[in-house]
Amino acid sequence: MNVDLNIIERLISEVLDESEIREELISPAVREDGTAGIFPTMDEAVEASAAAAGELAERGMQDREAYIKAIRETIQNEEVLEKISREAVDETRIGCYEHKRIKNRLAAVKTPGTECLVTEAVTGDNGMMITEYCPFGVIGAITPTTNPTETVINNSISMIAGGNTVVFSPHPRAKGVTAYLVSRLNQALAAAGAPENLITTVAEPSIENTNRMMEHPLVRMLVATGGPSIVHKVLSSGKKAIGAGAGNPPVVVDETADIKKAAADIVAGASFDNNVPCIAEKEVFAVSAIYEDLILEMKAKGAYEVSDPEDIRRLLAMVTKENGGVRVEFVGKSAAYILEKLGLVPASRDIRLIIVRTAADHPFVTEELMMPILPVVQVNDVDEAIDNAKIAEHGNRHTAMIHSRNIETMSKMARILDTTIFVKNAPSYAGIGAGGEGHTTFTIAGPTGEGLTSARSFCRRRRCTVADAFNIR
Ligand code: NAD
């Protein structure tokens, strides 16, 4: 036999090179020192993710479910739940520990798995055609400071259910808690027999690393959960992208509403996690007939009214910038903290929310404050309320709420506001499955239309046809 030794030598060296690379890629996921899935550079994180995607493609749907089960169980482990909820607050200085626990648990329990990947079949005289939800491969996901761990849990479940792997680019202010969570999930996945590095990230998140992730040829899809800047950026990337952007959800209360319940629901939703959820009540438009009653009931439920005009002016100057935008140091702070900084001491210690009577064009209405300060605007009738709500929502088409018993009014507002989530007679969080029907997501894709994302949102639809067979009717 005539053997070319040069060819053999080249093949051996290629195999060796590749195995060295594999060695590097595989090693982090089995580490238990908190670095599993964490890479020094974005290129390494993406390459490891691509290798994992190749392995995941060889596994079955039951395997994916087993991996998702491992994620769900890990988050419900008290030690992990406590740590990620506390560290998210400590590191980002945003939100409230008890509410982070609820949100993290919700993401673990109510994010759907593979069950939403339902195959569609069409049969006829020409045979059968099926359409299946198939993976993209490596997904690059950018996560917000406001839901740093919830988004990682929710995106990981949805993306792995869809057969993908995910590289996270978190906000630098959430790098520690994200790294802990990614490594903890990788350890749990390894124990469940998953390929290593289904979930990866970088040790030092930065805008440069996000840019590198967006342009990396092995990243097939981008998902941005955040404000307008990052959503615009991924949508301009030239890649398939999902944008889950900002909201400024209005609430309308009309004269037919159960005012006690409306007040309790609004205070609960607007104070939840110190108002940082993108779906949280950000401004109220209440008709004159019930305006005073609503304010009275809100106060009874833990709202504190700042009423002195000079205090309102000082509050505005304290939490917003002169040329527009909010001061980051007040985002996600508690009502008590904000009042203390303002030099006001409420009689009760159980204050959850600050309310302020304002005009419809006040910056408290127009800015997405993301802190427990809720403007309550008085309007003549429900049509004026809906018109103002439409303006305050800025065309984000994100989330809106109404408290009413009038079906026509509710339908009218739903049509006019045209939001991805519309909640009637409940706190905003009912819209993501907390006390309301339906699944949970922490990536609500209004701008790109996927809505409340799930595994299906992160899949390619592929058709498979067999001609002249399997029509058995
Ligand atoms: P943010 O836009 O400041 O940051 C979000 C992420 O994008 C972070 O990881 C940040 O590092 C990154 N980023 C921002 N600008 C970037 C740029 N130019 N280049 C590269 N990376 C960039 O938002 P945030 O304060 O972390 O989160 C709050 C915002 O996110 C609010 O507007 C809120 O409504 C929105 N949000 C939306 C959803 C949703 O599902 N639609 C969910 C949560 C938060």
Short mmCIF file of C-alpha atoms and ligand atoms in Angstrom, two decimals:
data_model
loop_
_atom_site.label_atom_id
_atom_site.label_comp_id
_atom_site.label_asym_id
_atom_site.label_seq_id
_atom_site.Cartn_x
_atom_site.Cartn_y
_atom_site.Cartn_z
CA MET A 1 0.00 0.00 0.00
CA ASN A 2 1.27 3.43 -0.95
CA VAL A 3 0.98 5.68 2.14
CA ASP A 4 1.88 9.37 2.10
CA LEU A 5 3.66 9.95 5.44
CA ASN A 6 3.21 13.72 5.13
CA ILE A 7 -0.55 13.34 5.06
CA ILE A 8 -0.51 11.05 8.10
CA GLU A 9 1.71 13.44 9.99
CA ARG A 10 -0.63 16.37 9.19
CA LEU A 11 -3.69 14.37 10.27
CA ILE A 12 -2.05 13.40 13.57
CA SER A 13 -1.07 16.97 14.30
CA GLU A 14 -4.59 18.20 13.46
CA VAL A 15 -6.11 15.63 15.83
CA LEU A 16 -3.66 16.61 18.56
CA ASP A 17 -4.34 20.32 18.06
CA GLU A 18 -8.03 19.71 18.22
CA SER A 19 -7.80 17.60 21.35
CA GLU A 20 -5.76 20.36 23.03
CA ILE A 21 -8.46 22.85 22.16
CA ARG A 22 -11.16 20.44 23.41
CA GLU A 23 -9.22 19.97 26.64
CA GLU A 24 -9.24 23.72 27.22
CA LEU A 25 -12.90 24.02 26.33
CA ILE A 26 -14.06 21.12 28.44
CA SER A 27 -12.16 21.72 31.63
CA PRO A 28 -14.02 24.72 33.13
CA ALA A 29 -17.43 23.07 33.33
CA VAL A 30 -16.31 20.32 35.67
CA ARG A 31 -14.57 22.69 38.04
CA GLU A 32 -16.31 23.21 41.31
CA ASP A 33 -14.40 26.32 42.31
CA GLY A 34 -17.02 28.69 40.94
CA THR A 35 -15.48 29.08 37.51
CA ALA A 36 -17.45 26.48 35.53
CA GLY A 37 -18.62 28.13 32.34
CA ILE A 38 -16.68 31.36 33.07
CA PHE A 39 -14.04 32.27 30.48
CA PRO A 40 -11.31 34.91 30.38
CA THR A 41 -12.27 36.05 26.88
CA MET A 42 -15.51 36.27 24.92
CA ASP A 43 -13.98 34.26 22.06
CA GLU A 44 -13.34 31.36 24.43
CA ALA A 45 -16.84 31.60 25.92
CA VAL A 46 -18.39 31.49 22.44
CA GLU A 47 -16.15 28.67 21.17
CA ALA A 48 -16.93 26.57 24.25
CA SER A 49 -20.62 27.28 23.70
CA ALA A 50 -20.37 26.19 20.05
CA ALA A 51 -18.70 22.93 21.08
CA ALA A 52 -21.49 22.37 23.60
CA ALA A 53 -24.15 23.12 20.95
CA GLY A 54 -22.63 20.41 18.75
CA GLU A 55 -22.90 17.91 21.59
CA LEU A 56 -26.41 18.97 22.56
CA ALA A 57 -27.53 18.34 18.98
CA GLU A 58 -26.71 14.66 19.53
CA ARG A 59 -28.96 14.41 22.60
CA GLY A 60 -32.71 13.79 22.71
CA MET A 61 -35.70 15.77 23.95
CA GLN A 62 -35.83 13.78 27.20
CA ASP A 63 -32.21 14.73 27.82
CA ARG A 64 -33.07 18.41 27.38
CA GLU A 65 -35.91 18.00 29.88
CA ALA A 66 -33.53 16.37 32.36
CA TYR A 67 -31.16 19.34 32.03
CA ILE A 68 -33.99 21.82 32.55
CA LYS A 69 -35.12 19.86 35.60
CA ALA A 70 -31.60 20.24 36.99
CA ILE A 71 -31.81 24.03 36.51
CA ARG A 72 -35.25 24.22 38.16
CA GLU A 73 -34.10 22.14 41.14
CA THR A 74 -30.87 24.08 41.58
CA ILE A 75 -32.68 27.41 41.84
CA GLN A 76 -35.20 25.97 44.31
CA ASN A 77 -32.37 24.79 46.52
CA GLU A 78 -32.67 27.13 49.53
CA GLU A 79 -28.96 27.89 49.70
CA VAL A 80 -28.79 28.90 46.03
CA LEU A 81 -32.07 30.82 46.08
CA GLU A 82 -30.99 32.75 49.15
CA LYS A 83 -27.54 33.51 47.75
CA ILE A 84 -28.55 34.71 44.29
CA SER A 85 -31.43 36.79 45.67
CA ARG A 86 -29.27 38.45 48.33
CA GLU A 87 -26.21 38.95 46.13
CA ALA A 88 -28.28 40.46 43.31
CA VAL A 89 -29.46 43.18 45.70
CA ASP A 90 -26.06 43.63 47.38
CA GLU A 91 -24.12 43.86 44.12
CA THR A 92 -26.47 45.91 41.93
CA ARG A 93 -27.93 47.88 44.87
CA ILE A 94 -31.27 47.49 43.13
CA GLY A 95 -34.47 45.91 44.40
CA CYS A 96 -35.61 43.98 47.41
CA TYR A 97 -34.37 40.58 48.64
CA GLU A 98 -37.79 39.04 49.41
CA HIS A 99 -39.11 39.99 45.98
CA LYS A 100 -35.96 38.75 44.20
CA ARG A 101 -36.64 35.38 45.83
CA ILE A 102 -40.16 35.34 44.41
CA LYS A 103 -38.95 36.36 40.96
CA ASN A 104 -36.09 33.83 40.86
CA ARG A 105 -38.42 31.05 41.97
CA LEU A 106 -41.03 32.10 39.46
CA ALA A 107 -38.44 31.97 36.65
CA ALA A 108 -37.38 28.48 37.76
CA VAL A 109 -40.87 27.06 38.12
CA LYS A 110 -43.00 28.76 35.47
CA THR A 111 -40.65 29.13 32.50
CA PRO A 112 -41.90 26.47 30.08
CA GLY A 113 -39.61 23.71 28.81
CA THR A 114 -39.76 21.57 25.69
CA GLU A 115 -43.55 21.15 25.87
CA CYS A 116 -44.10 24.32 23.87
CA LEU A 117 -42.20 22.94 20.87
CA VAL A 118 -45.27 21.36 19.29
CA THR A 119 -44.69 19.89 15.85
CA GLU A 120 -47.21 20.98 13.22
CA ALA A 121 -48.30 18.43 10.60
CA VAL A 122 -50.23 18.79 7.37
CA THR A 123 -51.37 15.80 5.34
CA GLY A 124 -53.08 15.67 1.96
CA ASP A 125 -53.16 13.86 -1.36
CA ASN A 126 -49.50 14.76 -1.88
CA GLY A 127 -48.30 13.18 1.33
CA MET A 128 -47.23 14.73 4.62
CA MET A 129 -45.35 17.81 5.74
CA ILE A 130 -44.17 18.59 9.25
CA THR A 131 -42.82 21.83 10.65
CA GLU A 132 -40.54 21.54 13.67
CA TYR A 133 -38.96 24.01 16.08
CA CYS A 134 -35.20 23.55 15.76
CA PRO A 135 -32.19 25.16 17.44
CA PHE A 136 -30.29 28.19 16.16
CA GLY A 137 -27.09 27.00 17.92
CA VAL A 138 -25.22 29.54 20.02
CA ILE A 139 -27.33 32.42 21.34
CA GLY A 140 -25.74 35.59 22.72
CA ALA A 141 -27.94 37.00 25.50
CA ILE A 142 -27.53 40.42 27.12
CA THR A 143 -29.09 40.74 30.57
CA PRO A 144 -30.25 43.76 32.62
CA THR A 145 -29.20 44.99 36.07
CA THR A 146 -32.83 45.01 37.14
CA ASN A 147 -33.40 41.24 36.72
CA PRO A 148 -29.84 39.89 36.56
CA THR A 149 -30.45 36.35 37.83
CA GLU A 150 -34.10 35.99 36.81
CA THR A 151 -33.15 36.61 33.18
CA VAL A 152 -30.28 34.10 33.29
CA ILE A 153 -32.59 31.42 34.75
CA ASN A 154 -35.44 32.17 32.37
CA ASN A 155 -33.31 32.49 29.23
CA SER A 156 -31.25 29.38 30.07
CA ILE A 157 -34.37 27.22 30.44
CA SER A 158 -36.03 28.55 27.28
CA MET A 159 -32.90 28.46 25.14
CA ILE A 160 -31.74 24.98 26.21
CA ALA A 161 -35.31 23.68 25.80
CA GLY A 162 -35.03 24.92 22.21
CA GLY A 163 -31.80 22.92 21.78
CA ASN A 164 -29.50 25.95 21.93
CA THR A 165 -26.60 26.94 24.11
CA VAL A 166 -26.25 30.44 25.55
CA VAL A 167 -23.44 32.91 26.15
CA PHE A 168 -24.44 35.62 28.63
CA SER A 169 -23.16 39.16 28.56
CA PRO A 170 -24.37 40.67 31.83
CA HIS A 171 -24.17 44.25 33.01
CA PRO A 172 -20.75 44.80 34.69
CA ARG A 173 -22.61 45.79 37.86
CA ALA A 174 -24.05 42.25 38.08
CA LYS A 175 -20.93 40.29 37.16
CA GLY A 176 -20.36 38.56 40.51
CA VAL A 177 -23.85 37.17 40.98
CA THR A 178 -24.09 36.22 37.29
CA ALA A 179 -20.78 34.36 37.44
CA TYR A 180 -21.87 32.49 40.57
CA LEU A 181 -25.18 31.51 38.99
CA VAL A 182 -23.64 30.43 35.66
CA SER A 183 -21.04 28.28 37.38
CA ARG A 184 -23.61 26.78 39.79
CA LEU A 185 -25.93 25.90 36.91
CA ASN A 186 -23.04 24.35 34.96
CA GLN A 187 -22.18 22.15 37.91
CA ALA A 188 -25.81 21.01 38.19
CA LEU A 189 -25.97 20.39 34.44
CA ALA A 190 -22.76 18.36 34.54
CA ALA A 191 -24.24 16.25 37.33
CA ALA A 192 -27.31 15.68 35.16
CA GLY A 193 -25.08 14.39 32.35
CA ALA A 194 -25.36 17.48 30.15
CA PRO A 195 -22.61 18.54 27.77
CA GLU A 196 -20.26 21.00 29.43
CA ASN A 197 -20.67 24.73 28.85
CA LEU A 198 -24.32 24.83 27.84
CA ILE A 199 -24.25 28.19 29.64
CA THR A 200 -21.17 30.39 29.50
CA THR A 201 -20.10 33.94 30.27
CA VAL A 202 -16.95 36.04 30.67
CA ALA A 203 -15.13 36.83 33.89
CA GLU A 204 -15.11 40.58 33.12
CA PRO A 205 -18.24 41.73 31.33
CA SER A 206 -17.87 44.97 29.38
CA ILE A 207 -19.26 46.79 26.36
CA GLU A 208 -16.23 45.54 24.38
CA ASN A 209 -17.09 41.95 25.29
CA THR A 210 -20.73 42.48 24.31
CA ASN A 211 -19.57 43.92 20.99
CA ARG A 212 -17.30 40.94 20.43
CA MET A 213 -20.16 38.55 21.22
CA MET A 214 -22.43 40.34 18.76
CA GLU A 215 -19.95 40.13 15.92
CA HIS A 216 -18.65 36.60 16.61
CA PRO A 217 -19.45 34.41 13.58
CA LEU A 218 -20.40 31.43 15.78
CA VAL A 219 -23.19 33.41 17.51
CA ARG A 220 -26.33 32.76 15.47
CA MET A 221 -28.88 34.78 17.40
CA LEU A 222 -28.83 37.77 19.75
CA VAL A 223 -31.28 38.48 22.54
CA ALA A 224 -31.21 41.82 24.36
CA THR A 225 -33.20 42.37 27.54
CA GLY A 226 -32.65 46.00 28.51
CA GLY A 227 -33.16 49.61 27.56
CA PRO A 228 -33.43 51.28 24.14
CA SER A 229 -29.68 51.53 23.47
CA ILE A 230 -28.90 47.81 23.62
CA VAL A 231 -32.13 46.82 21.86
CA HIS A 232 -31.27 49.18 18.99
CA LYS A 233 -27.76 47.77 18.90
CA VAL A 234 -28.74 44.11 18.53
CA LEU A 235 -31.40 44.99 15.97
CA SER A 236 -28.70 46.74 13.91
CA SER A 237 -26.31 43.78 14.14
CA GLY A 238 -27.26 42.07 10.90
CA LYS A 239 -28.06 38.89 12.85
CA LYS A 240 -31.37 37.39 13.87
CA ALA A 241 -32.17 39.36 17.03
CA ILE A 242 -34.85 39.54 19.68
CA GLY A 243 -35.29 42.85 21.48
CA ALA A 244 -36.99 43.03 24.87
CA GLY A 245 -37.01 46.74 25.59
CA ALA A 246 -38.15 49.42 27.99
CA GLY A 247 -41.68 50.02 29.18
CA ASN A 248 -43.48 52.76 31.09
CA PRO A 249 -46.70 50.96 32.03
CA PRO A 250 -49.74 53.16 32.74
CA VAL A 251 -52.70 52.23 34.93
CA VAL A 252 -56.22 53.49 34.30
CA VAL A 253 -58.84 53.46 37.07
CA ASP A 254 -62.44 54.30 36.20
CA GLU A 255 -65.55 54.93 38.31
CA THR A 256 -66.80 51.34 37.95
CA ALA A 257 -63.70 49.81 39.58
CA ASP A 258 -63.58 48.16 42.99
CA ILE A 259 -61.51 51.00 44.45
CA LYS A 260 -60.23 49.15 47.54
CA LYS A 261 -58.98 46.30 45.37
CA ALA A 262 -57.60 48.63 42.70
CA ALA A 263 -55.65 50.55 45.36
CA ALA A 264 -54.28 47.34 46.91
CA ASP A 265 -53.30 45.92 43.49
CA ILE A 266 -51.62 49.12 42.34
CA VAL A 267 -49.60 49.49 45.56
CA ALA A 268 -48.59 45.81 45.41
CA GLY A 269 -47.51 45.96 41.74
CA ALA A 270 -45.82 49.37 41.87
CA SER A 271 -43.81 48.55 45.00
CA PHE A 272 -42.81 45.03 43.92
CA ASP A 273 -39.00 44.79 43.79
CA ASN A 274 -38.97 48.57 44.35
CA ASN A 275 -40.66 49.17 40.97
CA VAL A 276 -37.80 47.92 38.76
CA PRO A 277 -39.75 45.31 36.75
CA CYS A 278 -40.32 46.63 33.24
CA ILE A 279 -43.99 45.63 33.64
CA ALA A 280 -44.52 47.46 36.97
CA GLU A 281 -47.12 50.24 37.30
CA LYS A 282 -45.29 53.51 36.52
CA GLU A 283 -48.15 56.08 36.45
CA VAL A 284 -51.87 56.16 37.27
CA PHE A 285 -54.69 58.00 35.49
CA ALA A 286 -57.79 58.03 37.68
CA VAL A 287 -61.15 59.63 36.91
CA SER A 288 -62.32 62.51 39.14
CA ALA A 289 -65.28 60.59 40.57
CA ILE A 290 -63.00 58.14 42.42
CA TYR A 291 -59.69 60.05 42.53
CA GLU A 292 -59.73 61.04 46.21
CA ASP A 293 -61.04 57.63 47.31
CA LEU A 294 -58.29 55.89 45.37
CA ILE A 295 -55.58 58.01 46.99
CA LEU A 296 -57.08 57.41 50.44
CA GLU A 297 -57.18 53.65 49.87
CA MET A 298 -53.64 53.61 48.48
CA LYS A 299 -52.44 55.33 51.65
CA ALA A 300 -54.25 52.69 53.70
CA LYS A 301 -52.30 50.04 51.77
CA GLY A 302 -48.82 51.44 52.45
CA ALA A 303 -48.46 54.45 50.14
CA TYR A 304 -47.07 57.73 51.46
CA GLU A 305 -48.18 60.91 49.75
CA VAL A 306 -45.61 63.65 49.19
CA SER A 307 -47.94 66.63 48.90
CA ASP A 308 -46.00 69.78 49.69
CA PRO A 309 -45.10 71.45 46.33
CA GLU A 310 -41.60 72.27 47.57
CA ASP A 311 -41.05 68.63 48.65
CA ILE A 312 -42.25 67.45 45.23
CA ARG A 313 -39.81 69.84 43.53
CA ARG A 314 -36.95 68.61 45.75
CA LEU A 315 -37.89 64.99 45.12
CA LEU A 316 -37.83 65.58 41.36
CA ALA A 317 -34.46 67.33 41.54
CA MET A 318 -33.08 64.50 43.70
CA VAL A 319 -34.06 61.50 41.54
CA THR A 320 -33.89 62.89 37.98
CA LYS A 321 -31.20 64.67 36.00
CA GLU A 322 -31.63 68.24 34.79
CA ASN A 323 -31.36 67.32 31.13
CA GLY A 324 -33.59 64.24 31.43
CA GLY A 325 -33.19 60.67 32.66
CA VAL A 326 -33.09 59.23 36.14
CA ARG A 327 -30.26 59.24 38.65
CA VAL A 328 -29.04 55.63 38.73
CA GLU A 329 -28.30 55.79 42.45
CA PHE A 330 -32.05 55.92 43.15
CA VAL A 331 -33.13 53.16 40.74
CA GLY A 332 -34.55 50.21 42.67
CA LYS A 333 -34.17 51.86 46.10
CA SER A 334 -36.90 51.47 48.71
CA ALA A 335 -39.52 54.14 49.44
CA ALA A 336 -38.09 54.46 52.97
CA TYR A 337 -34.60 55.14 51.58
CA ILE A 338 -35.85 57.79 49.16
CA LEU A 339 -37.94 59.52 51.84
CA GLU A 340 -35.02 59.50 54.24
CA LYS A 341 -32.74 61.08 51.63
CA LEU A 342 -35.43 63.71 51.13
CA GLY A 343 -35.50 64.40 54.85
CA LEU A 344 -39.07 63.20 55.35
CA VAL A 345 -39.93 60.75 58.10
CA PRO A 346 -43.25 58.95 57.61
CA ALA A 347 -45.30 58.15 60.70
CA SER A 348 -45.55 54.49 59.71
CA ARG A 349 -42.58 52.20 59.12
CA ASP A 350 -44.54 50.12 56.59
CA ILE A 351 -44.32 52.55 53.71
CA ARG A 352 -43.89 50.66 50.43
CA LEU A 353 -44.59 53.35 47.86
CA ILE A 354 -44.43 57.12 47.44
CA ILE A 355 -47.36 58.71 45.62
CA VAL A 356 -47.49 62.21 44.16
CA ARG A 357 -50.39 64.11 42.54
CA THR A 358 -49.06 65.43 39.24
CA ALA A 359 -50.13 66.69 35.82
CA ALA A 360 -50.03 64.27 32.89
CA ASP A 361 -46.85 65.80 31.44
CA HIS A 362 -44.82 65.75 34.68
CA PRO A 363 -41.41 64.01 34.43
CA PHE A 364 -42.58 61.49 37.04
CA VAL A 365 -45.10 60.40 34.40
CA THR A 366 -42.96 60.64 31.30
CA GLU A 367 -39.72 59.09 32.65
CA GLU A 368 -39.35 55.34 33.27
CA LEU A 369 -38.31 55.96 36.89
CA MET A 370 -37.85 52.35 38.09
CA MET A 371 -38.18 53.40 41.74
CA PRO A 372 -41.23 53.34 44.05
CA ILE A 373 -42.48 56.84 43.20
CA LEU A 374 -45.88 56.70 41.53
CA PRO A 375 -47.55 59.78 40.04
CA VAL A 376 -51.36 59.77 40.25
CA VAL A 377 -53.00 62.00 37.64
CA GLN A 378 -56.62 63.17 37.90
CA VAL A 379 -58.65 63.13 34.67
CA ASN A 380 -62.26 63.98 33.84
CA ASP A 381 -63.33 60.69 32.34
CA VAL A 382 -62.05 57.32 31.20
CA ASP A 383 -61.51 58.42 27.58
CA GLU A 384 -59.16 61.14 28.79
CA ALA A 385 -57.45 58.54 31.00
CA ILE A 386 -56.91 56.17 28.06
CA ASP A 387 -55.63 58.97 25.80
CA ASN A 388 -53.14 60.05 28.46
CA ALA A 389 -52.11 56.45 29.11
CA LYS A 390 -51.36 56.03 25.41
CA ILE A 391 -49.10 59.12 25.44
CA ALA A 392 -47.32 58.11 28.68
CA GLU A 393 -46.58 54.64 27.30
CA HIS A 394 -44.47 56.30 24.56
CA GLY A 395 -45.43 53.74 21.93
CA ASN A 396 -43.33 51.05 23.64
CA ARG A 397 -46.40 48.78 23.36
CA HIS A 398 -45.06 46.97 26.44
CA THR A 399 -47.56 46.70 29.34
CA ALA A 400 -50.69 48.47 30.59
CA MET A 401 -53.23 47.92 33.36
CA ILE A 402 -56.87 48.86 33.91
CA HIS A 403 -59.14 48.65 36.94
CA SER A 404 -62.73 48.69 35.75
CA ARG A 405 -65.88 46.58 35.60
CA ASN A 406 -66.89 47.95 32.22
CA ILE A 407 -66.10 45.40 29.51
CA GLU A 408 -66.35 47.96 26.71
CA THR A 409 -63.89 50.28 28.43
CA MET A 410 -61.47 47.42 29.03
CA SER A 411 -61.67 46.31 25.40
CA LYS A 412 -61.25 49.86 24.18
CA MET A 413 -58.10 50.43 26.22
CA ALA A 414 -56.67 47.06 25.15
CA ARG A 415 -57.15 48.00 21.50
CA ILE A 416 -55.85 51.56 21.80
CA LEU A 417 -52.80 50.85 24.01
CA ASP A 418 -51.85 47.87 21.80
CA THR A 419 -49.43 46.53 24.43
CA THR A 420 -47.79 43.09 24.62
CA ILE A 421 -49.25 42.62 28.12
CA PHE A 422 -52.61 44.02 29.23
CA VAL A 423 -53.73 43.29 32.79
CA LYS A 424 -57.27 43.83 34.03
CA ASN A 425 -58.11 44.15 37.75
CA ALA A 426 -54.84 42.73 39.09
CA PRO A 427 -51.30 43.82 39.93
CA SER A 428 -48.96 44.06 36.92
CA TYR A 429 -47.14 40.84 37.84
CA ALA A 430 -50.28 38.81 37.12
CA GLY A 431 -49.29 39.50 33.50
CA ILE A 432 -46.18 37.32 33.82
CA GLY A 433 -47.98 34.47 35.53
CA ALA A 434 -47.61 35.53 39.20
CA GLY A 435 -51.20 35.30 40.42
CA GLY A 436 -52.39 35.20 36.79
CA GLU A 437 -52.68 32.43 34.21
CA GLY A 438 -49.98 31.74 31.66
CA HIS A 439 -46.27 31.10 31.62
CA THR A 440 -43.52 33.32 32.98
CA THR A 441 -40.80 35.11 31.12
CA PHE A 442 -38.32 37.81 32.02
CA THR A 443 -37.68 38.65 28.36
CA ILE A 444 -40.79 40.35 27.01
CA ALA A 445 -40.08 40.98 23.36
CA GLY A 446 -42.35 43.84 22.35
CA PRO A 447 -40.20 45.53 19.69
CA THR A 448 -39.60 42.32 17.73
CA GLY A 449 -43.01 40.79 18.43
CA GLU A 450 -42.22 37.45 20.07
CA GLY A 451 -44.11 38.70 23.13
CA LEU A 452 -43.65 36.63 26.27
CA THR A 453 -40.73 34.55 25.08
CA SER A 454 -40.45 30.77 25.56
CA ALA A 455 -38.44 27.96 23.92
CA ARG A 456 -40.36 28.50 20.69
CA SER A 457 -39.08 32.08 20.39
CA PHE A 458 -35.51 30.81 20.22
CA CYS A 459 -36.07 28.25 17.48
CA ARG A 460 -35.90 28.09 13.70
CA ARG A 461 -38.91 26.62 11.97
CA ARG A 462 -37.90 23.86 9.59
CA ARG A 463 -40.07 21.94 7.16
CA CYS A 464 -39.72 18.22 6.39
CA THR A 465 -41.82 16.78 3.56
CA VAL A 466 -42.51 13.26 2.48
CA ALA A 467 -44.24 13.11 -0.90
CA ASP A 468 -47.05 10.65 -1.60
CA ALA A 469 -46.85 8.91 1.78
CA PHE A 470 -48.15 9.07 5.35
CA ASN A 471 -51.51 10.50 4.40
CA ILE A 472 -53.38 7.64 6.02
CA ARG A 473 -56.90 9.05 5.86
P1 NAD B 1 -29.54 48.91 30.28
O1 NAD B 1 -30.12 49.12 28.92
O2 NAD B 1 -28.74 49.99 30.87
O3 NAD B 1 -28.62 47.60 30.27
C1 NAD B 1 -29.09 46.36 29.80
C2 NAD B 1 -27.91 45.53 29.33
O4 NAD B 1 -27.42 46.07 28.11
C3 NAD B 1 -26.73 45.53 30.29
O5 NAD B 1 -26.12 44.25 30.27
C4 NAD B 1 -25.81 46.59 29.72
O6 NAD B 1 -24.47 46.33 30.09
C5 NAD B 1 -26.05 46.42 28.25
N1 NAD B 1 -25.87 47.62 27.43
C6 NAD B 1 -26.60 48.76 27.53
N2 NAD B 1 -26.20 49.63 26.58
C7 NAD B 1 -25.21 49.03 25.87
C8 NAD B 1 -24.41 49.40 24.77
N3 NAD B 1 -24.54 50.58 24.17
N4 NAD B 1 -23.49 48.51 24.31
C9 NAD B 1 -23.35 47.30 24.89
N5 NAD B 1 -24.09 46.89 25.94
C10 NAD B 1 -25.01 47.74 26.42
O7 NAD B 1 -30.77 48.52 31.21
P2 NAD B 1 -30.81 48.16 32.76
O8 NAD B 1 -30.84 49.39 33.56
O9 NAD B 1 -29.82 47.12 33.07
O10 NAD B 1 -32.25 47.50 32.76
C11 NAD B 1 -33.41 48.27 32.80
C12 NAD B 1 -34.03 48.48 31.42
O11 NAD B 1 -34.31 47.25 30.80
C13 NAD B 1 -35.35 49.21 31.53
O12 NAD B 1 -35.51 50.10 30.46
C14 NAD B 1 -36.36 48.09 31.49
O13 NAD B 1 -37.65 48.48 31.06
C15 NAD B 1 -35.71 47.16 30.50
N6 NAD B 1 -36.13 45.78 30.68
C16 NAD B 1 -36.93 45.21 29.75
C17 NAD B 1 -37.36 43.92 29.93
C18 NAD B 1 -38.25 43.25 28.94
O14 NAD B 1 -38.48 42.05 29.07
N7 NAD B 1 -38.78 43.95 27.96
C19 NAD B 1 -36.97 43.18 31.06
C20 NAD B 1 -36.12 43.80 31.99
C21 NAD B 1 -35.71 45.09 31.79
#
